[in-house]
Structure formats: structure tokens, C-alpha cells
mmCIF file of C-alpha atoms in Angstrom:
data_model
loop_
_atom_site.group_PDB
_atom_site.id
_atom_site.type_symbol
_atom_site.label_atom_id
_atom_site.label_comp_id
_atom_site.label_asym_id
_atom_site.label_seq_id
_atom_site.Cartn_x
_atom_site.Cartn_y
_atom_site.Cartn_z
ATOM 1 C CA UNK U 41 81.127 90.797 64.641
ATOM 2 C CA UNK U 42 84.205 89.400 66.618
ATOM 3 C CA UNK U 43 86.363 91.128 64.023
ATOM 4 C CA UNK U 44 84.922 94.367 64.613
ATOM 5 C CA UNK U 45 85.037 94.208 68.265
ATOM 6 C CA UNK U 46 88.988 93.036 67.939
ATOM 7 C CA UNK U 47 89.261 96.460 65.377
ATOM 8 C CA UNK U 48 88.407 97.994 68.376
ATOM 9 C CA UNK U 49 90.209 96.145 70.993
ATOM 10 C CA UNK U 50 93.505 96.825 68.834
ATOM 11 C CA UNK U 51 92.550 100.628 68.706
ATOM 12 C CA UNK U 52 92.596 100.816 72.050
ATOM 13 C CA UNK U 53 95.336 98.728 72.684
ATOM 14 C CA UNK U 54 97.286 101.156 70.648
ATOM 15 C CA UNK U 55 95.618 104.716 72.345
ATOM 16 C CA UNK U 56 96.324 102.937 75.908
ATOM 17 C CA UNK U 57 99.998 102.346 74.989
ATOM 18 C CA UNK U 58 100.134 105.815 73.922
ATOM 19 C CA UNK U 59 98.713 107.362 76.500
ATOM 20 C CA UNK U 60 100.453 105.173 78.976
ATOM 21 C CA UNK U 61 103.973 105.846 77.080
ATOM 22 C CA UNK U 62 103.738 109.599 77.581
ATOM 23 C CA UNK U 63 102.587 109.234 81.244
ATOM 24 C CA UNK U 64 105.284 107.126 81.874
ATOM 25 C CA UNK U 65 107.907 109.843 80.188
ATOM 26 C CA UNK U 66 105.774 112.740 82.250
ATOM 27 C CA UNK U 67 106.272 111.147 85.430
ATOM 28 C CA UNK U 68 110.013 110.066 85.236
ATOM 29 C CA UNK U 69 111.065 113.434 83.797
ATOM 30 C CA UNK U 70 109.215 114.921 86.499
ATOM 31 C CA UNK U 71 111.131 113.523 89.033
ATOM 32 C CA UNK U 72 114.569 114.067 87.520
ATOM 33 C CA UNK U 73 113.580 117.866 87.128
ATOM 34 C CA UNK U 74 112.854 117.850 90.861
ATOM 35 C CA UNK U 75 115.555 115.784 91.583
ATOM 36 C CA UNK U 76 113.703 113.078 93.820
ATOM 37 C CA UNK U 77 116.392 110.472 93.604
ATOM 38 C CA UNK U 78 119.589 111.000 94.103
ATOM 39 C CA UNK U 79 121.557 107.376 93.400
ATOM 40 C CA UNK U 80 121.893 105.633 90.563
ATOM 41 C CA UNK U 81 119.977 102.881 92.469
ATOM 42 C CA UNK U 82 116.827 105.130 93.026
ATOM 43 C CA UNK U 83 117.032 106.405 89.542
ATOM 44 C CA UNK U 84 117.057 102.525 88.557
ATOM 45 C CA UNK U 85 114.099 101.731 90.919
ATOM 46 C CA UNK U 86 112.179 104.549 89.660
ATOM 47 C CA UNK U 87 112.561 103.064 85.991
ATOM 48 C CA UNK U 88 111.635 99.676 86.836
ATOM 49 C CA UNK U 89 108.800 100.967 88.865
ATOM 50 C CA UNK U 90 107.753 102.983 85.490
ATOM 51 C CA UNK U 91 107.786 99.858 83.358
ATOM 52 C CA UNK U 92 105.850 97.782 85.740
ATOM 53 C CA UNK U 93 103.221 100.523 85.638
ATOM 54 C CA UNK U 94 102.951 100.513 82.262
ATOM 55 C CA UNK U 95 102.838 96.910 81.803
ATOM 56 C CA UNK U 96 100.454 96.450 84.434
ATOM 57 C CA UNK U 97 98.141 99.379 83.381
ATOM 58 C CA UNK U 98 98.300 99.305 79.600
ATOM 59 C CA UNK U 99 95.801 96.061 79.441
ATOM 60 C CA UNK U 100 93.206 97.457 81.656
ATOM 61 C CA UNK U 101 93.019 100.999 80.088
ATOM 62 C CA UNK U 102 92.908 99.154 76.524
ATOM 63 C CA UNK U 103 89.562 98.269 77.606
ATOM 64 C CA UNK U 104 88.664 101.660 78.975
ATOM 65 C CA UNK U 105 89.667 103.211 76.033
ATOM 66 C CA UNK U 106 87.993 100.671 73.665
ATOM 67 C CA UNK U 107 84.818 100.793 75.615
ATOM 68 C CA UNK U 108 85.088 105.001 74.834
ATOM 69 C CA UNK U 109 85.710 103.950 70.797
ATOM 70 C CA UNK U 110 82.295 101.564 71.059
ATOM 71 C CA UNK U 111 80.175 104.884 72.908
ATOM 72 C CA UNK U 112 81.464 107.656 70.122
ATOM 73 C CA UNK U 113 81.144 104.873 67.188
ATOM 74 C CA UNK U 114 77.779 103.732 68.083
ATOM 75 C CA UNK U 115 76.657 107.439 68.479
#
């Protein structure tokens, strides 16, 4: 049982880090096509603010996304 709930855990450790990889990559790109920072310091901060997103939100969604796994599995 705890194996199968870590199978799932791990798949949607690996969807959320996906998911949260190509947001990440939207969302920066976005703001170099619109040209939002101009500096090399806001281009920096914008980065750093990108990785602390991820690393912040990655865990939580994992969770989201494994509880989605458990609802289409069970079904």
C-alpha cells in the first residue's frame, strides 16, 4: 500500500515539475518578448524570482497532481 501511494507521489512529483518547468519558461519568455525589464539586474531578479516559484510551488502541486492520478486510477 505505501508503495503504491509513493508510485503515485513520484508521478506527480514528476507531472508537477513538468508543468511547473514550462510555466516557469512561459512566464520569463513572456516578459523578455515584452521587454518588462530593462537591466541586467531586473532580468537577474526576474530569474531568481522564477526559481523560487518553482521551488516553492513544485511540492504543493505534486500533491495536487497526485491526488488527480488517485481520482482517474480509482475510476
Amino acid at each position: 500500500m505505501l508503495t503504491t501511494i509513493f508510485k503515485f507521489y513520484l508521478q506527480g512529483l514528476f507531472l508537477a515539475l513538468i508543468f511547473v518547468i514550462l510555466a516557469v519558461i512561459f512566464w520569463i519568455s513572456y516578459r523578455a518578448l515584452k521587454l518588462k525589464d530593462k537591466t541586467v539586474s531586473e532580468r537577474q531578479n526576474t530569474l531568481y524570482d522564477g526559481i523560487m516559484m518553482a521551488l516553492i510551488s513544485i511540492p504543493v502541486l505534486s500533491f495536487a497532481f497526485m491526488a488527480i492520478i488517485l481520482i482517474i486510477k480509482s475510476s
